[in-house]
mmCIF file of C-alpha atoms in Angstrom:
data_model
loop_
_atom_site.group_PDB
_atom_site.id
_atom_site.type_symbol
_atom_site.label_atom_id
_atom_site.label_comp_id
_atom_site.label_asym_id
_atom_site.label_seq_id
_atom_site.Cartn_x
_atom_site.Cartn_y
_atom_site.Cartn_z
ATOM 1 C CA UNK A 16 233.973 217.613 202.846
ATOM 2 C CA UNK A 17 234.185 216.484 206.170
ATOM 3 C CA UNK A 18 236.755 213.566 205.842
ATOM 4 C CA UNK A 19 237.605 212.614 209.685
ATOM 5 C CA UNK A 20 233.917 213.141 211.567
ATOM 6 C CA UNK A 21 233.384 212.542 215.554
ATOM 7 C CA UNK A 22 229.882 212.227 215.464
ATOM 8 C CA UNK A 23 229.169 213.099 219.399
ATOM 9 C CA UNK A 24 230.023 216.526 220.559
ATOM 10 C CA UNK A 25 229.910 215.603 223.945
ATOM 11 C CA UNK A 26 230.021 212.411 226.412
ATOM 12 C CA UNK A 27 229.380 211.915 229.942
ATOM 13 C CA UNK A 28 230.753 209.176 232.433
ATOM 14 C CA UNK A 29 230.813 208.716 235.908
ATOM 15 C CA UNK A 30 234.181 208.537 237.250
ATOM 16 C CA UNK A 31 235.815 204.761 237.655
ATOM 17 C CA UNK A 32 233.399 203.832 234.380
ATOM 18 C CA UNK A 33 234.887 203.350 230.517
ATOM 19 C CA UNK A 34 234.526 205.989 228.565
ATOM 20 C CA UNK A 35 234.521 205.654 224.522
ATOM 21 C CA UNK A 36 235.237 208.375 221.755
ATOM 22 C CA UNK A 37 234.129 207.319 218.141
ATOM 23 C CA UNK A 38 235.825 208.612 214.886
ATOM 24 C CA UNK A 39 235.078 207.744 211.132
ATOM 25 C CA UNK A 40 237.044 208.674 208.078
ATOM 26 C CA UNK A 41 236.046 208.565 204.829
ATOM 27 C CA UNK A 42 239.259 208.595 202.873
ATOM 28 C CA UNK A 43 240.518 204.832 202.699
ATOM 29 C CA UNK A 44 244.026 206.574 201.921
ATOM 30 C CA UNK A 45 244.282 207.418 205.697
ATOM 31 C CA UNK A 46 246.782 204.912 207.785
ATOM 32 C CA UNK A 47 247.577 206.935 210.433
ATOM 33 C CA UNK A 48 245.645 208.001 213.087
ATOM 34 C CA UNK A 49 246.311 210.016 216.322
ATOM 35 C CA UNK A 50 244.320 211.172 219.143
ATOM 36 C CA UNK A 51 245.160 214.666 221.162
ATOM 37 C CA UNK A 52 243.291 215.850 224.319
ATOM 38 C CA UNK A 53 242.849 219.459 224.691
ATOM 39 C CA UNK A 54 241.948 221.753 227.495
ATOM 40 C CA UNK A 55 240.351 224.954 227.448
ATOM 41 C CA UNK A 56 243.154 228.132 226.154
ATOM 42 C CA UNK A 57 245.696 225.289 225.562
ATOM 43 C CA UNK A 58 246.978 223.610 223.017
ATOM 44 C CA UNK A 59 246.247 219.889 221.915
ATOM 45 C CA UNK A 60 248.519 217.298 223.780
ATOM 46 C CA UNK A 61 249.393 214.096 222.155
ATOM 47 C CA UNK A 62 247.997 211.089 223.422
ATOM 48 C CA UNK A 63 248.172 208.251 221.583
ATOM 49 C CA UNK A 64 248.810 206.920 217.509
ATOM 50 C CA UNK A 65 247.849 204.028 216.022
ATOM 51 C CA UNK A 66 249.165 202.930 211.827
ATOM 52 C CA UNK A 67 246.690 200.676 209.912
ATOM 53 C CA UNK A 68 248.972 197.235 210.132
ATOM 54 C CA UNK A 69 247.562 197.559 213.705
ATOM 55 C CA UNK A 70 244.047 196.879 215.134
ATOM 56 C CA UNK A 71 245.216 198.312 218.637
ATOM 57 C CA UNK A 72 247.521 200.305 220.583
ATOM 58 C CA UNK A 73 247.649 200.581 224.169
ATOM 59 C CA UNK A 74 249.185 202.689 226.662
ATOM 60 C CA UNK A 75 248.415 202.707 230.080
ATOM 61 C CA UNK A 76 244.852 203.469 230.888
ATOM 62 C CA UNK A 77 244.444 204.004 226.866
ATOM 63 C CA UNK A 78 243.444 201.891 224.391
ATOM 64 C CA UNK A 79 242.956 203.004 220.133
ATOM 65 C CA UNK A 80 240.919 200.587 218.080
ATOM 66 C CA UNK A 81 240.949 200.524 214.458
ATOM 67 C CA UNK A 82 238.862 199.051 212.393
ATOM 68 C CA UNK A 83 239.446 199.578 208.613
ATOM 69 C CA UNK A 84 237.045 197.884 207.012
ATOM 70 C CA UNK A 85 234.193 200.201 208.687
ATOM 71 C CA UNK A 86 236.759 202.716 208.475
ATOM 72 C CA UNK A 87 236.361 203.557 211.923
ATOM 73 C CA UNK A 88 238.187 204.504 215.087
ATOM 74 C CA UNK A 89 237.544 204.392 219.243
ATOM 75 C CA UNK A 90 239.573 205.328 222.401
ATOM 76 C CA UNK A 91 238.835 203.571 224.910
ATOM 77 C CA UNK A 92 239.746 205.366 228.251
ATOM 78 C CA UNK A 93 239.596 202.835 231.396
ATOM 79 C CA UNK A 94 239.163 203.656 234.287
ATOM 80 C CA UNK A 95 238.161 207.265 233.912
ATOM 81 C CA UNK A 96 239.497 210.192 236.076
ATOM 82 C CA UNK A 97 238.048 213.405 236.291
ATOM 83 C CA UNK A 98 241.516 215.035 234.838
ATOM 84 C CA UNK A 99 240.032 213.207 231.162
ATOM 85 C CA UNK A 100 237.879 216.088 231.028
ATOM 86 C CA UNK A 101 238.721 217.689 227.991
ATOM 87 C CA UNK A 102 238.079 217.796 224.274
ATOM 88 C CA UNK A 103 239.357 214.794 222.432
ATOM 89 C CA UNK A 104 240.367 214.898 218.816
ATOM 90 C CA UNK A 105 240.801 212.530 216.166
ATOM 91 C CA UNK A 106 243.313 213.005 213.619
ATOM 92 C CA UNK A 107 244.746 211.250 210.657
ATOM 93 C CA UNK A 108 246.847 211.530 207.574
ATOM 94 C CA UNK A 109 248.818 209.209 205.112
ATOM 95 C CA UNK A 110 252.173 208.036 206.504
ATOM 96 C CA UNK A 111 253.929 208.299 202.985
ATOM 97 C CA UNK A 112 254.756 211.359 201.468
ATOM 98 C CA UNK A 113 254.831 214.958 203.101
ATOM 99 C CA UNK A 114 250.376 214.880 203.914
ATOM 100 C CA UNK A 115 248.890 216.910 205.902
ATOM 101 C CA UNK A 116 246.923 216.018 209.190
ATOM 102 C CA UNK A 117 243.435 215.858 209.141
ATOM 103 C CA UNK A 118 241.741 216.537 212.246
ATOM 104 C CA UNK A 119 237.728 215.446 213.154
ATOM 105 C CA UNK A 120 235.500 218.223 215.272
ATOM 106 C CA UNK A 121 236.521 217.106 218.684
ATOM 107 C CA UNK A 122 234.106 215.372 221.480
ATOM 108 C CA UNK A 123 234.033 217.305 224.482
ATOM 109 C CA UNK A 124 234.369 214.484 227.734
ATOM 110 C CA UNK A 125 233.284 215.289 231.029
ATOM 111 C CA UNK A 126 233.870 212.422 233.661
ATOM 112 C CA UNK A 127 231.132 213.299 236.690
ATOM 113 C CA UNK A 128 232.664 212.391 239.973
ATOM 114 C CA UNK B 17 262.893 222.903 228.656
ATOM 115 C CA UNK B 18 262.432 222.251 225.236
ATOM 116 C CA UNK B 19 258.795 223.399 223.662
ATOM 117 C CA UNK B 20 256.727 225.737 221.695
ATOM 118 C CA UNK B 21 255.999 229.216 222.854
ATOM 119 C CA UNK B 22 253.442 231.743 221.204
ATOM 120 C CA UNK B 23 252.461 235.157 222.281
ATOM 121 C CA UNK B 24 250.874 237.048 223.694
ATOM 122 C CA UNK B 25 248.125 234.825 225.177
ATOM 123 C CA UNK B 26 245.439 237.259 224.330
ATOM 124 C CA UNK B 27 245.601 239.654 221.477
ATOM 125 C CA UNK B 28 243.170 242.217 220.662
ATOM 126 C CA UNK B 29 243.043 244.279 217.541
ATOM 127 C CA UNK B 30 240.938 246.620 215.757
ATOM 128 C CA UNK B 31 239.159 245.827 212.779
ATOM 129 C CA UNK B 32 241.201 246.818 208.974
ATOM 130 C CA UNK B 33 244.452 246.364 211.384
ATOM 131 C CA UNK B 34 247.292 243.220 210.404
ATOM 132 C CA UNK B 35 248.663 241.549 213.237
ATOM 133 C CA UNK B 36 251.278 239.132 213.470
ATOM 134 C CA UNK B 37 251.304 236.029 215.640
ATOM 135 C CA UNK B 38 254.686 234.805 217.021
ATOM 136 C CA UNK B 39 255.316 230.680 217.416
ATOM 137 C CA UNK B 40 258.965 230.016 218.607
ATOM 138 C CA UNK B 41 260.384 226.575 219.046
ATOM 139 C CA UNK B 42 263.823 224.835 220.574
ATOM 140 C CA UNK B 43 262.707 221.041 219.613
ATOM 141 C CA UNK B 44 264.724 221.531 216.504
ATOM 142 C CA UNK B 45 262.015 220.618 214.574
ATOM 143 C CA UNK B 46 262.009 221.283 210.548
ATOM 144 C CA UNK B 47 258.340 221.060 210.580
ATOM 145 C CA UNK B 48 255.983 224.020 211.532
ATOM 146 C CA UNK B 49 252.542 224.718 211.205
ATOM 147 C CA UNK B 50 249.987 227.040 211.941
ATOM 148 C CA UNK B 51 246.647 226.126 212.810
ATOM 149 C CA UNK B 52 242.877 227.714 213.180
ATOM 150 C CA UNK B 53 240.063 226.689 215.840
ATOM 151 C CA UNK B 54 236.647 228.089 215.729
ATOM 152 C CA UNK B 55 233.932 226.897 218.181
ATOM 153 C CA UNK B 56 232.240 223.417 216.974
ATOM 154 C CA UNK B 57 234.527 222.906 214.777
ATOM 155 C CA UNK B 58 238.141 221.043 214.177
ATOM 156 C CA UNK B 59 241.533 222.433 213.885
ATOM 157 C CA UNK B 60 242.312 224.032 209.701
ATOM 158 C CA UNK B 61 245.626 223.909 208.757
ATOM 159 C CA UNK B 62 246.053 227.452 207.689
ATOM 160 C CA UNK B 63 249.685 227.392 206.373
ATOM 161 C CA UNK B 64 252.551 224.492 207.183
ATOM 162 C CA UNK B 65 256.606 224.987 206.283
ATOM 163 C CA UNK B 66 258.979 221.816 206.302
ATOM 164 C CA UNK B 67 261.810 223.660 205.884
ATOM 165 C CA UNK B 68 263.297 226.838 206.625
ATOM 166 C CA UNK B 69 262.644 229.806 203.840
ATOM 167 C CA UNK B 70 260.283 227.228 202.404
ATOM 168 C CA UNK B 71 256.704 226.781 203.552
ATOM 169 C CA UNK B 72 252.956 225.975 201.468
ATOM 170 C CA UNK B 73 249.201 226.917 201.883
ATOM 171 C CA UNK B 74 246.978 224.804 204.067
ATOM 172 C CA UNK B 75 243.145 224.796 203.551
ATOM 173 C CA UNK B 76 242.331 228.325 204.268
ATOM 174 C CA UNK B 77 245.196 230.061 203.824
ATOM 175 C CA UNK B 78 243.501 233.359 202.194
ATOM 176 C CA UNK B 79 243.655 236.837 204.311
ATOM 177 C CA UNK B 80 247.035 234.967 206.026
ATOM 178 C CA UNK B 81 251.082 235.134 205.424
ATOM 179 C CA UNK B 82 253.706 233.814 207.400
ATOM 180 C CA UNK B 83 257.590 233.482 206.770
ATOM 181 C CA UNK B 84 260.441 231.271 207.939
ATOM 182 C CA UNK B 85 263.305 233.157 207.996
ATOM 183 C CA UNK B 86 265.364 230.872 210.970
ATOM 184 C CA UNK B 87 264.293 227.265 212.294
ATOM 185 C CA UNK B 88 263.281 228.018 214.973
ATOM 186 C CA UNK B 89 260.283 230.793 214.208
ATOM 187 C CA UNK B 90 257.411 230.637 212.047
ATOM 188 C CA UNK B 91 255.716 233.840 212.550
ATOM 189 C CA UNK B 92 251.851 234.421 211.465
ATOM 190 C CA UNK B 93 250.148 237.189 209.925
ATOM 191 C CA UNK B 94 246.587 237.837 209.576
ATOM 192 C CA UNK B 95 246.234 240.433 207.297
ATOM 193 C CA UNK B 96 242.579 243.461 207.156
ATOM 194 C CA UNK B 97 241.898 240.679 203.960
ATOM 195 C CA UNK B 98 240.545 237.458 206.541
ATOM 196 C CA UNK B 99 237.137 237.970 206.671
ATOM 197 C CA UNK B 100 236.634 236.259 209.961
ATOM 198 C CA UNK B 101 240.090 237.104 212.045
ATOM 199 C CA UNK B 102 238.736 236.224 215.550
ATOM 200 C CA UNK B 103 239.673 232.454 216.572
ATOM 201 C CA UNK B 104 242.027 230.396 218.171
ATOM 202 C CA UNK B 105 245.181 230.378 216.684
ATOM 203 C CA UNK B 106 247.807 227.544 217.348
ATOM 204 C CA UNK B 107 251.162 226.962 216.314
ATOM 205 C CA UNK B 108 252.144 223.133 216.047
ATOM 206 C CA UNK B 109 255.798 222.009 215.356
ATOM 207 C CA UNK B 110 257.198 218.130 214.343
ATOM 208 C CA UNK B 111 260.837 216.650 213.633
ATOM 209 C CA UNK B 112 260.380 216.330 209.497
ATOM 210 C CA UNK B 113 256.839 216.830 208.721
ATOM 211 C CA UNK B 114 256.598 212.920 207.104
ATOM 212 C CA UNK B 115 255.520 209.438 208.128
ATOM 213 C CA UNK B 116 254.790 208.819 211.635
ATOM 214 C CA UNK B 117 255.890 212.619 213.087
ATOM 215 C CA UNK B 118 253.772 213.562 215.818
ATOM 216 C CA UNK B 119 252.792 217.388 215.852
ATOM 217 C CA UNK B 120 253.427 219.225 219.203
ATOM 218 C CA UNK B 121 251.434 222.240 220.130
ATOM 219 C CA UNK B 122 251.920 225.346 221.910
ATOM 220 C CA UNK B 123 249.679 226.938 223.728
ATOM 221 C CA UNK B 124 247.745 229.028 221.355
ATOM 222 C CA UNK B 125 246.733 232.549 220.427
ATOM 223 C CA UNK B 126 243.049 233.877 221.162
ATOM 224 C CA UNK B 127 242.873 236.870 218.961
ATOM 225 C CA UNK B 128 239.989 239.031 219.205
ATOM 226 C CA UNK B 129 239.189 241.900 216.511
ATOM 227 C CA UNK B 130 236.819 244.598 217.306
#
């Protein structure tokens, strides 16, 4: 049971465009969410967090939406480099008690120069 | 320069062999964790510890160990039992393992049986 899904496995943008990544839980439990970026033989770097009293979190060039209602999550990435080529994953967990992190399948982002 | 460290890089291993994975840390994290990544697919927690000579499964924990003997290491194990040894392994490390903690990674462990 799939409970964090990022429906596209990969995304293209031309470089100096928005890109978006999409992610949609399923457990309404969730109220934490994080992004990481991750290169090719490295591990996943931290990039950004958002908790559910929030509807957005920004930090520099990006931007976390949540929406909990549809139960669903976007970075925003603005203006795209070509460095924001990487795999993106979405991850999220309850804040309260000693949980786990749940991570989606990851979108792979290539910016096209 | 504080971080996580695993070795080696690249590990290969015949097949019925165990092989341990190291993951060292100097954050002074109490948190550690030990992840899997197969292509397609999302990181599995395969064991976590939140405290030293303490530590619990993670979702596919079977064919693994691991101990936690000092703080600082949390050393993994993949035993001849895992089925499907070859993957991406990656070590992960936060302050207390609660609330808002953000995991840090090191840089991973491709291991390769043959």
């Amino acid at each position: 049971d799939q409970q964090v899904k990022q429906n596209s496995p990969s995304l293209s943008v031309q470089e100096g465009r928005i890109s978006i990544l999409n992610c949609d839980y399923t457990n309404s439990m969730f109220d934490y969410f994080l992004w990481y970026k991750k290169y090719p033989a490295e591990g996943p770097t931290f990039l950004i967090s958002i908790s559910s009293i929030k509807d957005k979190n920004e930090d520099g060039r990006f931007t976390v939406f949540l929406n909990k209602s549809a139960k669903h999550l976007s970075l925003h990435i603005v203006p795209s480099q070509p460095g924001d080529s990487a795999v993106y994953f979405c991850a999220a967990k309850r804040m309260f008690g000693n949980e786990k992190l749940t991570f989606g399948t990851g979108t792979r982002l290539t910016i096209i120069p | 320069d504080g971080g996580i460290t695993q070795s080696p890089k690249y590990l290969f291993r015949k097949e019925g062999q165990n092989v341990t994975l190291s993951c060292e840390q100097n954050l002074n994290h109490d948190a550690m964790y030990w992840y899997r990544q197969d292509p397609g697919q999302g990181l599995r927690l395969i064991y976590y510890s939140q405290i030293v000579n303490d530590f619990q499964k993670g979702d596919i924990a079977e064919g693994y160990s691991v101990s936690r003997e000092k703080k600082e290491s949390f050393p993994l194990t993949v035993t001849s039992a895992q089925k499907n040894p070859t993957a991406f392994y990656l070590c992960a490390s936060s302050i207390a393992g609660g609330g808002t903690d953000t995991q840090y990674f090191g840089p991973g462990t491709r291991l390769t049986v043959l």
